[in-house]
Coordinates of C-alpha atoms in Angstrom, one line a residue:
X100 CA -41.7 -52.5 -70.0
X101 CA -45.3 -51.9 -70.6
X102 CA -45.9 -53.5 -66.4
X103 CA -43.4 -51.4 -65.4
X104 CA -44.6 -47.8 -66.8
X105 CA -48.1 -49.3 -65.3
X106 CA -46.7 -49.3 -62.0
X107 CA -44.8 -46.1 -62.2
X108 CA -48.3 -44.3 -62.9
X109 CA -50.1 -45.7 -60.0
X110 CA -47.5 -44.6 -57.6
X111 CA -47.3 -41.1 -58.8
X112 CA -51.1 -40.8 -58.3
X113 CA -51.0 -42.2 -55.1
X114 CA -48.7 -39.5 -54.1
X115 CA -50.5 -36.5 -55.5
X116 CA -53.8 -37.8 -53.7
X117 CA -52.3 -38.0 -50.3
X118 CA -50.5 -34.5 -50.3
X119 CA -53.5 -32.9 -51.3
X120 CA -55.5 -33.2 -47.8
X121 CA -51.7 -31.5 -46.0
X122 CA -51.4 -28.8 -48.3
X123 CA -54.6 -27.7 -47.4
X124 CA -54.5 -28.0 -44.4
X125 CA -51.3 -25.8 -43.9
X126 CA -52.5 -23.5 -46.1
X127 CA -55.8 -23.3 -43.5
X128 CA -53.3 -22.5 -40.5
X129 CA -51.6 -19.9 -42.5
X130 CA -54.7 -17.8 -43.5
X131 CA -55.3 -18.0 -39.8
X132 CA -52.5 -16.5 -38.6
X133 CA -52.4 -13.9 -41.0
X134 CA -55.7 -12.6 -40.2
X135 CA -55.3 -12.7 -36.3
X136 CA -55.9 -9.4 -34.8
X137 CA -52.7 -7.8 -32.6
X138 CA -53.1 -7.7 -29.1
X139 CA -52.9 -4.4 -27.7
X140 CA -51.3 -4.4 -24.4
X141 CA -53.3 -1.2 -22.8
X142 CA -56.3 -2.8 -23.6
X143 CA -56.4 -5.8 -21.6
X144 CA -53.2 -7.0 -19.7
X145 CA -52.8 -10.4 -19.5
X146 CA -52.6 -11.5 -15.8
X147 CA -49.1 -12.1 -14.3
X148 CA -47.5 -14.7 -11.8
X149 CA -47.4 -11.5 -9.2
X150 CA -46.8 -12.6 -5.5
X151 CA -47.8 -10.4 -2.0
X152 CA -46.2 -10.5 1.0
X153 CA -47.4 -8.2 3.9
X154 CA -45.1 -8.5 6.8
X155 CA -43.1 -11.8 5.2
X156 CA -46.7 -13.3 5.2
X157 CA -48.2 -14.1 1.7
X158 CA -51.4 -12.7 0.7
X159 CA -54.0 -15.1 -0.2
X160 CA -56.2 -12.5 -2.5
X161 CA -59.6 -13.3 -4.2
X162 CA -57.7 -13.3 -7.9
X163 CA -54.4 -12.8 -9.3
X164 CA -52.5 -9.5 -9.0
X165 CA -51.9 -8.2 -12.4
X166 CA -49.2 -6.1 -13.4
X167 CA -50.0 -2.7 -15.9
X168 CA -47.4 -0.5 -17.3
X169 CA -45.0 -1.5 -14.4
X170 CA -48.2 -1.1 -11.8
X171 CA -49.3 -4.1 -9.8
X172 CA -53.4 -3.9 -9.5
X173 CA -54.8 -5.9 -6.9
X174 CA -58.3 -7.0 -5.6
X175 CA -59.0 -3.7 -3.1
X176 CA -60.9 -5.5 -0.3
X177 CA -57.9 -7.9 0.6
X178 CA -55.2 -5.4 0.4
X179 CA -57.3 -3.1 2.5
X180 CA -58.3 -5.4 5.4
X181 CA -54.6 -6.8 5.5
X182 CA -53.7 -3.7 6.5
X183 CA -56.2 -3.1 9.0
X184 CA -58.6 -0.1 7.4
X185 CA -61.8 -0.3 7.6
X186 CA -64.2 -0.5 4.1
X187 CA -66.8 0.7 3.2
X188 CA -68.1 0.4 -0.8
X189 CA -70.6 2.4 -2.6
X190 CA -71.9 0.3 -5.5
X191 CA -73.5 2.8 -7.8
X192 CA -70.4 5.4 -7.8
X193 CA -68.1 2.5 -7.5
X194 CA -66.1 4.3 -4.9
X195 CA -64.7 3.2 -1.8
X196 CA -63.8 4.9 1.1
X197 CA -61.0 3.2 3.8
X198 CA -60.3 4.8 7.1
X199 CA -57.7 3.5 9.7
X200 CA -56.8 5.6 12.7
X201 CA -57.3 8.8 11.4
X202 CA -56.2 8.4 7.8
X203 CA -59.0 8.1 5.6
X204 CA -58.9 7.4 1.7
X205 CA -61.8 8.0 -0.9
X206 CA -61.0 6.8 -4.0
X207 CA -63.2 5.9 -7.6
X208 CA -62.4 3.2 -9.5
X209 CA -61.1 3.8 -12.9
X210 CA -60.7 7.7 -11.6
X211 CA -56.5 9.0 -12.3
X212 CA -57.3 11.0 -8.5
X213 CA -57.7 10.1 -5.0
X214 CA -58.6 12.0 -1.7
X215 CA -56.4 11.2 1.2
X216 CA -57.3 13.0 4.3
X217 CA -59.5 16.0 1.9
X218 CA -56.2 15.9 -0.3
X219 CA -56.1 15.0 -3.8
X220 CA -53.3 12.4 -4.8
X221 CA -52.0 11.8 -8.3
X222 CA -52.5 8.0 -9.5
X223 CA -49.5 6.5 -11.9
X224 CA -52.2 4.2 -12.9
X225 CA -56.0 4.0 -12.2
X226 CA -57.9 0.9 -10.6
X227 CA -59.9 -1.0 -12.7
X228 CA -63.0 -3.7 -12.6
X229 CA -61.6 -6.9 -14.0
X230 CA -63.3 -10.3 -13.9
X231 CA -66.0 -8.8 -11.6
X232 CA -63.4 -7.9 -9.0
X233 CA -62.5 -4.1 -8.2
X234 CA -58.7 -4.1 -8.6
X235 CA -56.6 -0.7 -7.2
X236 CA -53.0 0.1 -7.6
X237 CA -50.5 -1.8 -4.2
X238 CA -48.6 0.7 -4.3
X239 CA -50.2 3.6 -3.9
X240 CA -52.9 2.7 -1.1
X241 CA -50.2 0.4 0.8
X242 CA -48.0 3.9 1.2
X243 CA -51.4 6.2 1.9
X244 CA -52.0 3.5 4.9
X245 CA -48.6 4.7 6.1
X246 CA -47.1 0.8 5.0
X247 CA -43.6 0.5 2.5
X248 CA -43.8 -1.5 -0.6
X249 CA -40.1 -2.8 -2.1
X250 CA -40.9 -4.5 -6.1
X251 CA -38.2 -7.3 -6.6
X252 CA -38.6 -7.5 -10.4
X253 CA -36.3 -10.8 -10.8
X254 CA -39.4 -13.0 -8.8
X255 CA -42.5 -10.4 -9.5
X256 CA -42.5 -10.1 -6.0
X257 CA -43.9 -7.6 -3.7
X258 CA -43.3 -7.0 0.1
X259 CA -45.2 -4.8 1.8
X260 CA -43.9 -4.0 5.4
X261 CA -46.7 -2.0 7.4
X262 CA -45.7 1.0 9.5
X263 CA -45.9 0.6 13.1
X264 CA -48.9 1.8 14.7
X265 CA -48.2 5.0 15.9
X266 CA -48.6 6.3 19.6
X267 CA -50.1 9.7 20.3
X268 CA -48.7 9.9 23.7
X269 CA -48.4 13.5 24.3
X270 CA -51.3 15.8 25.1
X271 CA -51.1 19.6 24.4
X272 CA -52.0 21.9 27.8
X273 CA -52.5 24.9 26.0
X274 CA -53.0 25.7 22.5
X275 CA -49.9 25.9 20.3
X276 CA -49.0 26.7 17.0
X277 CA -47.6 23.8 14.3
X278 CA -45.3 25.1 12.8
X279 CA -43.3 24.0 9.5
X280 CA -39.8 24.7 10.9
X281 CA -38.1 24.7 14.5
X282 CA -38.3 28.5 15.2
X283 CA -41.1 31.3 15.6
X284 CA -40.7 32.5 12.4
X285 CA -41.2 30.0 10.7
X286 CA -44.4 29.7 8.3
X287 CA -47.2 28.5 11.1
X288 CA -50.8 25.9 10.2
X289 CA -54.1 28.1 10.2
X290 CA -55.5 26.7 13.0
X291 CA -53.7 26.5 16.8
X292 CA -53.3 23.1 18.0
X293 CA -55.7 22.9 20.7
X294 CA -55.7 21.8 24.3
X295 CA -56.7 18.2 24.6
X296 CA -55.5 17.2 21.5
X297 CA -52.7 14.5 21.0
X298 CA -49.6 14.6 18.9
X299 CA -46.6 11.9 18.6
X300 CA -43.3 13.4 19.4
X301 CA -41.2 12.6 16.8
X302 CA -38.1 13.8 18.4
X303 CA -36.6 16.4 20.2
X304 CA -35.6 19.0 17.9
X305 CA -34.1 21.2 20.4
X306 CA -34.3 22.5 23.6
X307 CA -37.8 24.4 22.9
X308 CA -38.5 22.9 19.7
X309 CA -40.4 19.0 19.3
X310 CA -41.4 17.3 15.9
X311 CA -44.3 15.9 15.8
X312 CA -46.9 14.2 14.1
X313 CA -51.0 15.0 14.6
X314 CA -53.5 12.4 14.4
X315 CA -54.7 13.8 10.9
X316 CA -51.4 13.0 9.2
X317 CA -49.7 16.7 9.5
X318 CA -46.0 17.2 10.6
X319 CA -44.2 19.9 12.0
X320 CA -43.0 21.8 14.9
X321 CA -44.1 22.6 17.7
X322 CA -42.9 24.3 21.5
X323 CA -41.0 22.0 23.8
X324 CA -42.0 24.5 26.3
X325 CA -43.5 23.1 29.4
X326 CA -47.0 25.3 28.9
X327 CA -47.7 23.7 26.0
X328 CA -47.7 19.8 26.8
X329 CA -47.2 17.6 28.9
X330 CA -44.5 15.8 27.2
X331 CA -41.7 15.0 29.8
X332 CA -38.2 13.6 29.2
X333 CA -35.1 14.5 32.4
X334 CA -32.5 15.0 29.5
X335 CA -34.6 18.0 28.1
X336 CA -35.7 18.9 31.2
X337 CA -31.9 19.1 31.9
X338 CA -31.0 21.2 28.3
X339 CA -34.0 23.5 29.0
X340 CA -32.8 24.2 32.5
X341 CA -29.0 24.9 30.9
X342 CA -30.7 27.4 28.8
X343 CA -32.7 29.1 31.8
X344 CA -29.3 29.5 33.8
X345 CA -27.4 30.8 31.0
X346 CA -29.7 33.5 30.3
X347 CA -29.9 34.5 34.1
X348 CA -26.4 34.6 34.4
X349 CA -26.1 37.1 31.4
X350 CA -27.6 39.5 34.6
X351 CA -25.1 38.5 36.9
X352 CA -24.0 42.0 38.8
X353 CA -27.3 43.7 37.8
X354 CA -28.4 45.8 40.9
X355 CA -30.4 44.6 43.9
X356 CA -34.1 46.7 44.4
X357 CA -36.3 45.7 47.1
X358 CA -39.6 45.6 45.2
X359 CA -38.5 45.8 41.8
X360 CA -40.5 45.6 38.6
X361 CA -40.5 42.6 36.9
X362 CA -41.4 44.4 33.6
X363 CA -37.6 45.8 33.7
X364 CA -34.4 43.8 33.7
X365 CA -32.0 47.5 35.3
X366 CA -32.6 46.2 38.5
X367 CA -34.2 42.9 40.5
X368 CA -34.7 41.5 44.0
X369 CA -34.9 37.9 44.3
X370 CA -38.4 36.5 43.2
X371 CA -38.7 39.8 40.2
X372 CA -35.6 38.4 38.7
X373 CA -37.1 34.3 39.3
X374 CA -40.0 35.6 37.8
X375 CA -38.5 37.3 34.9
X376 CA -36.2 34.7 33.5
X377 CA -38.6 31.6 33.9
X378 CA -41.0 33.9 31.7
X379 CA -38.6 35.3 28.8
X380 CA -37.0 31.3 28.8
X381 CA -39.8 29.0 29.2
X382 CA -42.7 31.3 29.1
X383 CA -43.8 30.0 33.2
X384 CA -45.2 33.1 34.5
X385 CA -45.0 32.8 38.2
X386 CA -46.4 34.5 40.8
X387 CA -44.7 38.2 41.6
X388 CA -43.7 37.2 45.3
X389 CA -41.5 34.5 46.7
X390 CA -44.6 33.5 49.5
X391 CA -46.5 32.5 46.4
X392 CA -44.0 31.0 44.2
X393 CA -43.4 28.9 47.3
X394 CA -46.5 27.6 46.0
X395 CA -46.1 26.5 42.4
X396 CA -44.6 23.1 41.2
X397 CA -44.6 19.8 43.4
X398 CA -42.1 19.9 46.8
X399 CA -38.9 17.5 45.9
X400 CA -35.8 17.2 48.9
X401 CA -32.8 18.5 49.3
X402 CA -31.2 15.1 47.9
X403 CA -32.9 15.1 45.0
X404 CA -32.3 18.5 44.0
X405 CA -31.7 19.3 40.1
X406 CA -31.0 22.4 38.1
X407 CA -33.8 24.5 37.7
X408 CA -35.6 23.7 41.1
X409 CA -36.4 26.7 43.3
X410 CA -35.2 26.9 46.2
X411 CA -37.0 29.3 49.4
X412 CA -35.5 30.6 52.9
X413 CA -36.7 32.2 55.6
X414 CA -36.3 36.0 55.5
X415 CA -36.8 39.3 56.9
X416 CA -39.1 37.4 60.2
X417 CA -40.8 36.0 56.8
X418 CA -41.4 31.9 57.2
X419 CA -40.9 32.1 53.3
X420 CA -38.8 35.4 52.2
X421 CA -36.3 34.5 50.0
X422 CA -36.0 32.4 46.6
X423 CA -33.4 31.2 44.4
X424 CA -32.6 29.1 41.3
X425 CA -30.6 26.2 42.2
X426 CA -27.7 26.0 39.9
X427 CA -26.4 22.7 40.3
X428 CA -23.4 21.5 41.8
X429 CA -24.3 23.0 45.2
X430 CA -24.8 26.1 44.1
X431 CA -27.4 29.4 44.2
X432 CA -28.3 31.7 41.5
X433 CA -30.3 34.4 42.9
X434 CA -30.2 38.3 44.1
X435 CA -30.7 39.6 47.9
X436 CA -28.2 42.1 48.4
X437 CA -26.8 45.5 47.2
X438 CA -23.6 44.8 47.5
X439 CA -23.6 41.5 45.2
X440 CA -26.4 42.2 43.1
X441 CA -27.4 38.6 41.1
X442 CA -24.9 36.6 41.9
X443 CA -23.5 32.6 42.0
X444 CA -22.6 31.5 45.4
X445 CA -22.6 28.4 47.2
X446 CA -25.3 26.1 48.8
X447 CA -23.5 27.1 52.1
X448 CA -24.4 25.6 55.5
X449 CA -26.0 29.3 56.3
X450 CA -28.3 28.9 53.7
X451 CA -28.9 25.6 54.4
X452 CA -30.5 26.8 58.4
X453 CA -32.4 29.0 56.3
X454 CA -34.2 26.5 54.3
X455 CA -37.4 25.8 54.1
X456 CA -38.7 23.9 51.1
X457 CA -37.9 23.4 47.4
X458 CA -40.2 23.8 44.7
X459 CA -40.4 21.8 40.8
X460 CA -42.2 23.9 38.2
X461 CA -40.7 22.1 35.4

């Protein structure tokens, strides 16, 4: 009995001795856990398994993307060359300016605003310096480099598709105003468009009207008019010349006067009414005579005749004496006699002895 309370003894110590080392231990971890400081979230995002894609090719950046309050920063040197701008870094303002075409962007890191094109832009979230790497929001410089960002939030994945590089194809003759809507009363930009500069024709907004786009960025509307640019397509050439014959046949009966004014509409002969309803339409201001209309526009052939194309006869012992629009569909639209006044008649063989040449101003 006595051997067996003996044993009983030494096993109970044994056991208090060897819990002793794992209660303190556990009790070590717990004080540390309790005294652990929360991690803010603003203060320092943790870096997240963010992938780029310009163009279905991934981006092989200088560190991580990181994602901030639903904002993907990324390192701004390899977002901006990817995209084709042009850098250029001031160290002791830690601004950088990017240009490409004739965008440019000046932005300062850790700054809510950016200038685009002399414009300030609103930031959702500024850039930052992290890790010794400037980092700037995708979003927002992707777009102001005229590219499209889609965020699929499923694979933290973002594809940036870049805009195609735009063509400034059209050349303005004579300076124009841009304009915010299609008509001439609309609200019009400060300064005139001028003559040499280029614009991209976005589309044809109507016959007179064209959207386009400048080479600083600015869109609006400006006159399809054939004064104003060179810009040539045959199917507006074809709605403009429509237009031209509806208005002169609005005069159709009006009274023929040999050496009318072309400041009037009572009366006309044949090159004061040519004269009058290529200016009020398409704002071509001819010369007052047919001898010298005869000398405007490039000569095209009777087989490739179209509507709008003047059309000059011999006349009165005259070599060139006559004019008139043609009309399509072999037929005349012009003035020459008292009787008829302005009048639609057809391409006849007569007329046709009496040609001479036919004239394109448009």
């Amino acid at each position: 009995m006595t051997t067996q309370k003996g044993v009983l003894y030494l096993l109970l110590a044994a056991s208090l001795l060897y819990s002793t080392p794992v209660h303190a231990e556990s009790s070590s971890e717990a004080r540390t856990v309790a005294t652990s400081p929360v991690i803010d979230p603003s203060a320092k995002p943790a870096t997240s398994p963010v992938s780029v894609y310009l163009d279905g090719r991934q981006l092989q950046l200088e560190t991580e993307p990181i994602l901030v309050h639903g904002t993907v920063l990324v390192p701004m040197r390899g977002l901006f060359e990817a995209q084709g701008a042009k850098l250029a870094w001031e160290e002791s303002s830690k601004t950088v300016t990017a240009t490409k075409g004739e965008s440019k962007l000046i932005y300062r890191i850790g700054e809510p605003v950016a200038q685009l094109n002399g414009q300030a832009i609103n930031l959702a979230f500024p850039g930052r310096i992290e890790h010794g790497y400037s980092l700037v929001p995708l979003r927002f410089v992707s777009e102001a480099l005229g590219s499209s960002v889609k965020w699929e939030a499923d694979t933290k994945t973002v594809r940036i598709t870049s805009a195609p590089q735009i063509e400034y194809e059209t050349s303005i003759l004579w300076g124009v105003n841009l304009r915010t809507a299609p008509d001439a009363e609309s609200q019009a930009s400060e300064d005139l468009l001028p003559a040499g500069q280029k614009v991209h024709v976005v589309r044809e907004a109507s016959p007179f009207w064209l959207e386009v786009r400048t080479t600083d960025n600015r869109s609006g509307y400006i006159s399809a008019k054939p004064k104003y640019t060179d810009y040539s397509n045959p199917a507006l050439r074809e709605e403009q010349a429509n237009e031209l014959l509806a208005y002169g046949m609005k005069y159709l009966g009006t009274p023929y006067e040999f050496g009318a004014s072309s400041e009037q509409t009572k009366t006309f002969d044949c090159s004061s009414f040519v004269k009058r309803i290529f200016s009020d339409i398409l704002s071509i201001d001819l010369p007052r005579v047919s001898y010298d209309q005869a000398k405007e526009g490039k000569e095209v052939g009777l087989n490739d005749l179209r509507k709008g194309d003047l059309l000059f006869f011999d006349s009165r012992g005259l070599d060139i004496g006559h004019v008139a629009i043609y009309a399509g569909d072999g037929q005349l639209l012009h003035t020459y006699s008292v009787k008829y006044g302005v009048r639609l008649e057809d391409f006849s063989d007569s007329w046709k002895k009496r040609f001479v040449t036919a004239r394109r101003v448009f």
